[in-house]
Short mmCIF file of C-alpha atoms in Angstrom, two decimals:
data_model
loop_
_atom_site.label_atom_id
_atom_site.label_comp_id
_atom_site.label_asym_id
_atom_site.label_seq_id
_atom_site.Cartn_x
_atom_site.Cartn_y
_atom_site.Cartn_z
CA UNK Q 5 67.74 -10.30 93.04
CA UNK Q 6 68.93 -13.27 94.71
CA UNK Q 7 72.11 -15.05 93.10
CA UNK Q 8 71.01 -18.17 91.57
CA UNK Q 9 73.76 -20.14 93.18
CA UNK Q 10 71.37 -19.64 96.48
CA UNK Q 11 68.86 -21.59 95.15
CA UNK Q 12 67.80 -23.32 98.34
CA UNK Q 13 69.20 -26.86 99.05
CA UNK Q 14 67.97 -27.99 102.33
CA UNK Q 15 69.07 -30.52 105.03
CA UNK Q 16 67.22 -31.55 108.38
CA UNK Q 17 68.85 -29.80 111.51
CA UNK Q 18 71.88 -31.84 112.91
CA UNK Q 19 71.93 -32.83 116.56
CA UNK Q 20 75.79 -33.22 115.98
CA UNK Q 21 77.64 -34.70 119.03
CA UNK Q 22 79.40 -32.35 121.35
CA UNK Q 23 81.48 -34.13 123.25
CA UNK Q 24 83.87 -31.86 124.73
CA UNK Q 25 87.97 -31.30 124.21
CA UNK Q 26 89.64 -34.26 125.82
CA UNK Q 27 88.57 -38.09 124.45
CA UNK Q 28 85.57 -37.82 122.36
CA UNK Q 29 83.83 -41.29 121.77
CA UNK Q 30 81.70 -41.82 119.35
CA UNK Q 31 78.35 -44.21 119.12
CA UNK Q 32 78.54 -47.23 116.47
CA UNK Q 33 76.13 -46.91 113.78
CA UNK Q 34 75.01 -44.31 111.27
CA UNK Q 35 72.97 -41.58 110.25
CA UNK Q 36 69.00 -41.88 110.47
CA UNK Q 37 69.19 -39.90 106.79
CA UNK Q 38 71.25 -42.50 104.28
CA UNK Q 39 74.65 -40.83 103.37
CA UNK Q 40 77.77 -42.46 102.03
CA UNK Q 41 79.49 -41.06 105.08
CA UNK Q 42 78.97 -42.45 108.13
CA UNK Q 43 80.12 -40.46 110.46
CA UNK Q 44 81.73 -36.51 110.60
CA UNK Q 45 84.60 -35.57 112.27
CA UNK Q 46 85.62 -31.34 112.23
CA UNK Q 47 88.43 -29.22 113.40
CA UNK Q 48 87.85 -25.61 114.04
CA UNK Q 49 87.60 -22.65 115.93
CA UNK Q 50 84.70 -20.41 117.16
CA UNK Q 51 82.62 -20.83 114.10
CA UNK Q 52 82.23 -24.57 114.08
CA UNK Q 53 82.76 -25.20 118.35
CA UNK Q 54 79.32 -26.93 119.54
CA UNK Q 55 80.98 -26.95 122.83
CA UNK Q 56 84.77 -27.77 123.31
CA UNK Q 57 85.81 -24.96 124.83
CA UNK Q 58 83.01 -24.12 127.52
CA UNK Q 59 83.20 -27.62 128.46
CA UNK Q 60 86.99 -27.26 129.34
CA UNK Q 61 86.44 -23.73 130.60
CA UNK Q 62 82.51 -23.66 131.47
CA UNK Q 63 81.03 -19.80 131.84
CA UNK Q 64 79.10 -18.96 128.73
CA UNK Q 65 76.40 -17.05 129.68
CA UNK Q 66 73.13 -15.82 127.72
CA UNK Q 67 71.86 -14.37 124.96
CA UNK Q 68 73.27 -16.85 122.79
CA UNK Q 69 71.78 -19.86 122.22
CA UNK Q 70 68.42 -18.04 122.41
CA UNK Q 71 67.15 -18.31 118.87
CA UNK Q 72 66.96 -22.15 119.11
CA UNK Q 73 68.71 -23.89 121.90
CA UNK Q 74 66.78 -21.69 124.26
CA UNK Q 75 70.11 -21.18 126.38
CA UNK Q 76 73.74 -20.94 126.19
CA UNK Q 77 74.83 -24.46 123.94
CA UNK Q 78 78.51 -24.19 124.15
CA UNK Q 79 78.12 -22.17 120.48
CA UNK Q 80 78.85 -18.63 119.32
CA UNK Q 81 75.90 -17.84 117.91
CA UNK Q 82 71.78 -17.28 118.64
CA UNK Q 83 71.53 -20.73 117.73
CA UNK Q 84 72.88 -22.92 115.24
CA UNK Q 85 76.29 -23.36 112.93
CA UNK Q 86 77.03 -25.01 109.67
CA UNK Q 87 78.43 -28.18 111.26
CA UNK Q 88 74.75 -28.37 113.24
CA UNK Q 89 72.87 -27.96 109.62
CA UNK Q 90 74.75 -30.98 107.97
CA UNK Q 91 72.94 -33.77 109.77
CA UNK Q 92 74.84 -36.16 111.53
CA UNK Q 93 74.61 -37.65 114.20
CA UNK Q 94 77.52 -39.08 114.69
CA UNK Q 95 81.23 -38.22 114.48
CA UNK Q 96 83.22 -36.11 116.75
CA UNK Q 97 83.83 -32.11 116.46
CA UNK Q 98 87.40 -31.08 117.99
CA UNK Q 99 86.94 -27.55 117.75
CA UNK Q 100 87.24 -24.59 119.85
CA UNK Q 101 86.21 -20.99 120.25
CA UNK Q 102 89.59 -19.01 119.22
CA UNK Q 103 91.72 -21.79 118.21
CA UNK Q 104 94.55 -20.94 115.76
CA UNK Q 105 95.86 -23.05 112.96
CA UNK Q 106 99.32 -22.41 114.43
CA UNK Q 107 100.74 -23.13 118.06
CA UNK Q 108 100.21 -20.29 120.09
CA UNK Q 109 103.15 -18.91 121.99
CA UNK Q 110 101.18 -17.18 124.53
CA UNK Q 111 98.13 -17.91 127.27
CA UNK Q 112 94.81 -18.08 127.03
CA UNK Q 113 94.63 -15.95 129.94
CA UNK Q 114 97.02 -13.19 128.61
CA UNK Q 115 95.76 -12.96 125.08
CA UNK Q 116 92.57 -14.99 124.76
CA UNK Q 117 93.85 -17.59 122.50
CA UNK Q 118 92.74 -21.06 123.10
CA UNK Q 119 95.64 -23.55 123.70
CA UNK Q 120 93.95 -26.20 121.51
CA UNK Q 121 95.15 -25.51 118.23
CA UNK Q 122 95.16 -27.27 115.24
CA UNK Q 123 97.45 -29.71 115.92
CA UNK Q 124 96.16 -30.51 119.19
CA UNK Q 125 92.86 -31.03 117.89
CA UNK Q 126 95.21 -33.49 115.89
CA UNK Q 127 96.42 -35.52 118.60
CA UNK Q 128 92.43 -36.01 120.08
CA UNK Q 129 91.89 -37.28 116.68
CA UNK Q 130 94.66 -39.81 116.81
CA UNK Q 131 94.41 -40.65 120.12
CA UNK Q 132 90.31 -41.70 119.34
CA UNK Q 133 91.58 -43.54 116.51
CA UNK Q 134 94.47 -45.29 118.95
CA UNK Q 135 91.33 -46.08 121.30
CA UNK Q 136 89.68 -47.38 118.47
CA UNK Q 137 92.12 -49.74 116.85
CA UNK Q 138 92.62 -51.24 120.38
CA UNK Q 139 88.84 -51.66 121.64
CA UNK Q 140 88.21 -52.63 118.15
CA UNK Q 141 87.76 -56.58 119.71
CA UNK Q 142 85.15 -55.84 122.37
CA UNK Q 143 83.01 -53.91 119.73
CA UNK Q 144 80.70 -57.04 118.96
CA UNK Q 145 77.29 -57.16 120.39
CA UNK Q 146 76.72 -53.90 121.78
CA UNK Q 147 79.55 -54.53 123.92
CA UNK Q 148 80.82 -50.96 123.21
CA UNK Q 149 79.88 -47.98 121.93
CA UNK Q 150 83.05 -47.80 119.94
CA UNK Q 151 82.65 -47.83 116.10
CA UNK Q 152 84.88 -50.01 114.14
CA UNK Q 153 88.04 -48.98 112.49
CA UNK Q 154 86.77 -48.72 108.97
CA UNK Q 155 84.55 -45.17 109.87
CA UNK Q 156 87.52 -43.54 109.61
CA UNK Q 157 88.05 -44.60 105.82
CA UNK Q 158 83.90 -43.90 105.49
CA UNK Q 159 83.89 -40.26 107.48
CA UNK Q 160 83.51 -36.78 106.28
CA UNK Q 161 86.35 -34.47 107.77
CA UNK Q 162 85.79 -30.75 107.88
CA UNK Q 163 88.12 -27.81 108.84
CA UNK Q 164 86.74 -24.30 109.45
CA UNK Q 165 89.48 -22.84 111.23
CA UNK Q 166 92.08 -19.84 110.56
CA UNK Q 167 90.38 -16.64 111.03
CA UNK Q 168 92.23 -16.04 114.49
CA UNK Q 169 95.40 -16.66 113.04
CA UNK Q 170 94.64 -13.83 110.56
CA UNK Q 171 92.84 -11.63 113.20
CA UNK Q 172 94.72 -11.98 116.36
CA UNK Q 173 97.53 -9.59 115.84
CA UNK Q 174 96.09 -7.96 112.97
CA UNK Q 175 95.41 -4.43 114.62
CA UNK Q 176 99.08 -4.49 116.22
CA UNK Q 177 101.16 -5.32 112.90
CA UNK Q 178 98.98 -4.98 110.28
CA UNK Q 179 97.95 -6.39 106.95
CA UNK Q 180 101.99 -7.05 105.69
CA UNK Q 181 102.93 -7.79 109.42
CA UNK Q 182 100.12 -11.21 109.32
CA UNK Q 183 101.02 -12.07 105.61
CA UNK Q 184 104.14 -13.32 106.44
CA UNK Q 185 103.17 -15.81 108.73
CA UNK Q 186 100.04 -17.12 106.45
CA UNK Q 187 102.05 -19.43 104.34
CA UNK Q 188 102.91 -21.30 107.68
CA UNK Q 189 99.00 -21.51 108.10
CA UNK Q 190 98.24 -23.22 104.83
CA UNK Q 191 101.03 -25.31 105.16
CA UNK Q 192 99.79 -26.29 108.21
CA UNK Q 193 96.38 -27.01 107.36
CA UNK Q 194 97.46 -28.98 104.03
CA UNK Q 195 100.01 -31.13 106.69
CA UNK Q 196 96.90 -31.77 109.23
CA UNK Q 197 95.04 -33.29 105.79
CA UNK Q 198 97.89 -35.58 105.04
CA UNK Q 199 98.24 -36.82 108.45
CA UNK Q 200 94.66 -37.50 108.46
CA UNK Q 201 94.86 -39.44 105.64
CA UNK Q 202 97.37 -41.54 106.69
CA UNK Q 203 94.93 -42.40 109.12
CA UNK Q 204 92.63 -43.67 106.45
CA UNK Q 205 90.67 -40.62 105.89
CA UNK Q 206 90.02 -39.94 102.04
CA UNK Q 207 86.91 -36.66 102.06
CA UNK Q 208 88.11 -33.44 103.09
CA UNK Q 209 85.49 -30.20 103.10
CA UNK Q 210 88.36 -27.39 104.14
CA UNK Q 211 85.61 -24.11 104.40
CA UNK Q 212 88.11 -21.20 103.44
CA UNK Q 213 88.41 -17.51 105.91
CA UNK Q 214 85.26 -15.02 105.57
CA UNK Q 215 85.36 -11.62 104.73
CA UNK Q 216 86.24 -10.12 108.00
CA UNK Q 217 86.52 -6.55 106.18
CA UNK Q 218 82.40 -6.86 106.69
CA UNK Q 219 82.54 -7.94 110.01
CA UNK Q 220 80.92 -5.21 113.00
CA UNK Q 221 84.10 -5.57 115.24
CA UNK Q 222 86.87 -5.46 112.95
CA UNK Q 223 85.72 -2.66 111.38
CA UNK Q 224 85.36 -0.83 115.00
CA UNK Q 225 88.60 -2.36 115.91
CA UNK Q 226 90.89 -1.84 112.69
CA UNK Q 227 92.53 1.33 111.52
CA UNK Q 228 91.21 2.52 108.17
CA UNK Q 229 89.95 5.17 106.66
CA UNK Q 230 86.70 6.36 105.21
CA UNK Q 231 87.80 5.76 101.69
CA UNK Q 232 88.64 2.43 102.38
CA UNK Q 233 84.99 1.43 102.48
CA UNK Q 234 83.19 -0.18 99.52
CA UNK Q 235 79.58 0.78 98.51
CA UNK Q 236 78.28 -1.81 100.91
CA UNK Q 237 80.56 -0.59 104.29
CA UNK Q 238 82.98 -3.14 103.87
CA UNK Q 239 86.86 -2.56 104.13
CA UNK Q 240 88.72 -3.38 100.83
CA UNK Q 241 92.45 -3.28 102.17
CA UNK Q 242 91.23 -6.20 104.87
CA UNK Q 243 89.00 -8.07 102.79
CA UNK Q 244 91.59 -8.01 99.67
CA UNK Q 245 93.85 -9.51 102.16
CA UNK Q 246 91.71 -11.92 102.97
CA UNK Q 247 91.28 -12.77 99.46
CA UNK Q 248 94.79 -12.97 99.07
CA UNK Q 249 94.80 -15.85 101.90
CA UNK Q 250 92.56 -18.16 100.48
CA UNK Q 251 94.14 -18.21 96.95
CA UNK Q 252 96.91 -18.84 98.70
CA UNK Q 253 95.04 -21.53 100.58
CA UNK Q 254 93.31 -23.44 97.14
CA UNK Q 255 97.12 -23.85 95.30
CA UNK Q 256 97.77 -24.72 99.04
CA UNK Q 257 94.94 -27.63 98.93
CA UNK Q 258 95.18 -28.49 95.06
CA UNK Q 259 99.37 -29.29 95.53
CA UNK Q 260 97.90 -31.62 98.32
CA UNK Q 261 95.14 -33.54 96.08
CA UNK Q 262 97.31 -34.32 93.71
CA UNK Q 263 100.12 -36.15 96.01
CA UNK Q 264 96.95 -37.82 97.48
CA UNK Q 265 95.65 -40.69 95.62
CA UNK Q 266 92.10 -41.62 95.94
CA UNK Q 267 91.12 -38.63 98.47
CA UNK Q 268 88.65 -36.26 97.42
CA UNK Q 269 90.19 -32.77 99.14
CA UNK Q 270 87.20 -29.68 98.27
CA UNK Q 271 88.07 -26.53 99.49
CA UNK Q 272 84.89 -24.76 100.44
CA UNK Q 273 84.24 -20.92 99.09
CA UNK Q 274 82.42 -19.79 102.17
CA UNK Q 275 83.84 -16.50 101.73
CA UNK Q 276 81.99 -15.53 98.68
CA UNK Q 277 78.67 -16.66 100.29
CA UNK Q 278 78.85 -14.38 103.49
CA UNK Q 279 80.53 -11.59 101.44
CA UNK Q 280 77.12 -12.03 99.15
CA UNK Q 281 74.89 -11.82 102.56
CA UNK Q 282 77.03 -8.80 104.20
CA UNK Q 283 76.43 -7.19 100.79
CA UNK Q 284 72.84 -8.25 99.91
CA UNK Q 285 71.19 -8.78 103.18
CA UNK Q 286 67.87 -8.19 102.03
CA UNK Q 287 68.11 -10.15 98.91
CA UNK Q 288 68.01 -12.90 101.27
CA UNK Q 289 65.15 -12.74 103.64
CA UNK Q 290 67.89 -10.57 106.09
CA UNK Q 291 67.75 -6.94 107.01
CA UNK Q 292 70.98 -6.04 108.38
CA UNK Q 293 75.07 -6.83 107.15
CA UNK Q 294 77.50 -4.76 108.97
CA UNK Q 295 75.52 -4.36 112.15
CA UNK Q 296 75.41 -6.68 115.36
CA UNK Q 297 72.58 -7.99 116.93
CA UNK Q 298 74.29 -8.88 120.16
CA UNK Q 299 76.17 -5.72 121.66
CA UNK Q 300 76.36 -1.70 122.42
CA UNK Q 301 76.84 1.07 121.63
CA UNK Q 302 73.70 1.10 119.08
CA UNK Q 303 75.07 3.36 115.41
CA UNK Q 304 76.17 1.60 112.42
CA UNK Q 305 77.88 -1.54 114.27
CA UNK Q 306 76.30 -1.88 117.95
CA UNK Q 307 79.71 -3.05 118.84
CA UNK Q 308 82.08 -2.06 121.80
CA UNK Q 309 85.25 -3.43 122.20
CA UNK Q 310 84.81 -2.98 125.83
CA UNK Q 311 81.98 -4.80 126.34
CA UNK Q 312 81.29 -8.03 124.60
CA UNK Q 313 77.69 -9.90 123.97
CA UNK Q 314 76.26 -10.90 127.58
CA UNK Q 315 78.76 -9.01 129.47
CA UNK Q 316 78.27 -6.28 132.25
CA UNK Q 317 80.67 -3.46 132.41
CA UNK Q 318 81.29 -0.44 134.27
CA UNK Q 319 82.27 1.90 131.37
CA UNK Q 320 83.02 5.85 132.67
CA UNK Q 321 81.15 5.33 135.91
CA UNK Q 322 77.65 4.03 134.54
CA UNK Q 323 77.12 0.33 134.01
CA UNK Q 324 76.17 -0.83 130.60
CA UNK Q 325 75.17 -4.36 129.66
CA UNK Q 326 75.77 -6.09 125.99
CA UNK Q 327 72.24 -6.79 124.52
CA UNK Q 328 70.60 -8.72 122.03
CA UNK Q 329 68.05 -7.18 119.57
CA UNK Q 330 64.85 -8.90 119.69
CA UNK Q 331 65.17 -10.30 115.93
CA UNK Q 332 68.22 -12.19 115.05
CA UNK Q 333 66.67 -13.49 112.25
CA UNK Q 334 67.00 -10.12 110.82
CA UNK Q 335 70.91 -10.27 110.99
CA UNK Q 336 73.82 -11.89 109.45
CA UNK Q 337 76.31 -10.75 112.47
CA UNK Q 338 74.95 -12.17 115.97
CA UNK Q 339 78.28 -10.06 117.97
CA UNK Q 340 80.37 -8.33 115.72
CA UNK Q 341 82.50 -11.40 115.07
CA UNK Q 342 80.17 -14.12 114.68
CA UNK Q 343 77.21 -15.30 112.42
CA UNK Q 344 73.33 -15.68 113.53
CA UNK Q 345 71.74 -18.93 113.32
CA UNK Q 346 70.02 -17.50 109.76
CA UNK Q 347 73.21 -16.78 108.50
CA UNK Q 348 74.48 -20.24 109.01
CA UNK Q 349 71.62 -21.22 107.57
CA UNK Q 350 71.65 -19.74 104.55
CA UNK Q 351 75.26 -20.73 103.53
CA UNK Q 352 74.64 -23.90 104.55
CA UNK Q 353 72.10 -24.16 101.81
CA UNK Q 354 74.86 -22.30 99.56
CA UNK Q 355 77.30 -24.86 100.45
CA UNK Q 356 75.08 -27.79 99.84
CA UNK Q 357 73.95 -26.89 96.63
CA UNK Q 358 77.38 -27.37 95.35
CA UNK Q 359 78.20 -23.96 93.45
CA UNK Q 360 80.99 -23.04 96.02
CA UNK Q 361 83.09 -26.51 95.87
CA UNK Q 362 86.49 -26.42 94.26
CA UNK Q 363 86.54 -29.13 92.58
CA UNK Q 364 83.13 -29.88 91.94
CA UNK Q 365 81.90 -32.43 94.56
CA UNK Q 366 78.34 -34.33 94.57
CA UNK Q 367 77.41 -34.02 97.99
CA UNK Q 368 74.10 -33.83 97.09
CA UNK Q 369 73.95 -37.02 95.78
CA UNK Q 370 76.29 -39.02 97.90
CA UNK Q 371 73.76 -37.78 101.09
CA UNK Q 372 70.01 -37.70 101.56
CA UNK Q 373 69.05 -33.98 102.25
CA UNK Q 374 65.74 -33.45 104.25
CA UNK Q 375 63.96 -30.18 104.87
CA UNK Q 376 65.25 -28.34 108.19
CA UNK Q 377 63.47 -28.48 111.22
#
């Protein structure tokens, strides 16, 4: 049976503005759907890029993109994320595929972590505002596209970011080896939220880590053993970890509301929504949790560490290429790591609906939601 907490809430398809990872302007104006928040502005990694990091480092290559976009769109995915299903049109999304809450004290080239972490995505942010406050003059009759320095005080700010830091080094040091660098990451995310609303933001949507325990190339990738696995192929030790982090991460957030008059600072229970579609896939309209659409190998997972979704390998002499299956809409992994278009989808509605915001937050009612497209 489907949880009634996935009652479907649905919002029109967002053409949300990618605008790359160095100054991102945004148009004056606001949504075509009436909302109370003019404009969104998210920090992120991999989950919630609609861009950033292919336009600073362009090479993304199909499958993805094919379920909607029809090509490669700068996202890791078939198609489209959360921040895509929430309808706006305006705003500015700083994230970027494998961006870490923390400063990274390595290269992207060595280790594959981006270099524009959290706080960098930080600075963008205050350098638009800086551009803002100081063009602020010239923004009368069309004469720029700059909105005026009230949006910030009337914007939505999101943060889906976090799972790298857990994930990076996990396989190397292990579950008590990353949990004593975690505190730093809350910290860090509570800090960014302060600092943001010094800058005159006051609504704060912080989505909290999934369940990577489910997830097709951590549970190639991870040591464990067979009885570590839950009825539903998930492993415990990782996910209970996991579980572990975002308490950690709600005191982290409710400390922060209360030294923050006026704000409204929701942490977001995504977790518990993909954890329910890894689990019940076919409660939901899905066939297929723990398996990959985009990848090889075929088995349980269709995932190969050696060769990712899209990529061409030569792999003991014979060459094997990465693959997508022909229905995505069948799957709540797209590679191993990330979610399908559907997937999104579907916690999207779960999100909207309200059931998985701590504290209760009308979103519902402070935005117009349309069907999706």
């Amino acid at each position: 049976m489907t949880s009634p907490q996935f009652q479907k809430i649905f919002v029109s398809f967002g053409k949300f503005i990618t605008l790359g990872v160095v100054m991102m302007a945004m148009l004056c104006g606001i949504s075509d759907s009436k909302c109370e928040f003019e404009a969104i502005f998210n920090f992120g990694d991999s989950n919630s890029d609609t861009g950033g990091f292919w336009a600073a480092f362009p090479a993304q290559s199909g499958p993805f993109g094919m379920t909607y976009f029809k090509r490669p769109a700068g996202r890791a995915s078939d198609g489209r994320l959360i921040v895509d299903f929430l309808d706006y049109r305006h705003g500015a999304n700083y994230a970027t595929l494998a961006s870490t809450v923390l400063l990274p004290n390595t290269s992207l080239f060595v280790t594959g972590i981006s270099p524009f972490s959290l706080a960098i995505q930080l600075n963008q942010m205050k350098e638009f505002k800086a551009r803002v406050d100081e063009f602020h003059s010239s923004c009368t009759s069309g004469s720029t596209k700059l909105p005026s320095p009230d949006i910030f005080g009337k914007s939505l700010y999101t943060f889906y970011i976090g799972q790298n830091d857990f994930t990076s080094n996990l396989a190397a040091i292990g579950i008590g080896g990353v949990k004593q660098f975690l505190p730093q990451v809350v910290s860090q995310i509570a800090g960014t939220v302060k600092e943001l609303y010094a800058l005159g933001g006051r609504t704060f949507l912080v989505l909290n880590l999934a369940p990577i325990g489910c997830y097709p190339a951590f549970l190639v990738q991870l040591p464990h053993s067979s009885s570590d696995l839950d009825a539903y192929g998930c492993m415990i030790s990782y996910n209970n970890a996991v579980l572990d982090y975002n308490n950690m991460l709600k005191e982290a957030l409710a400390q922060t509301r209360r030294n923050l008059p006026n704000a409204s600072l929701i942490c977001v229970d995504t977790h518990s929504v993909l954890l329910e579609l890894f689990q019940n896939p076919t409660s939901h309209g899905l066939k297929y949790g723990t398996q990959a659409c985009c990848g090889h190998g075929d088995g349980a997972y269709n995932f190969d560490a050696k060769v990712f979704c899209g990529n061409t390998k030569v792999i003991n002499g014979s060459t094997v290429t990465a693959t997508a299956c022909s229905d995505p809409q069948d799957y709540v992994s797209w590679d191993g790591i990330h979610a399908t278009e559907a997937a999104n989808k579907l916690t999207t509605w779960a999100i909207l609906n309200g059931s998985y915001f701590d504290p209760p937050f009308p979103l519902h009612q402070l935005c117009d939601l349309n069907p999706i497209g």
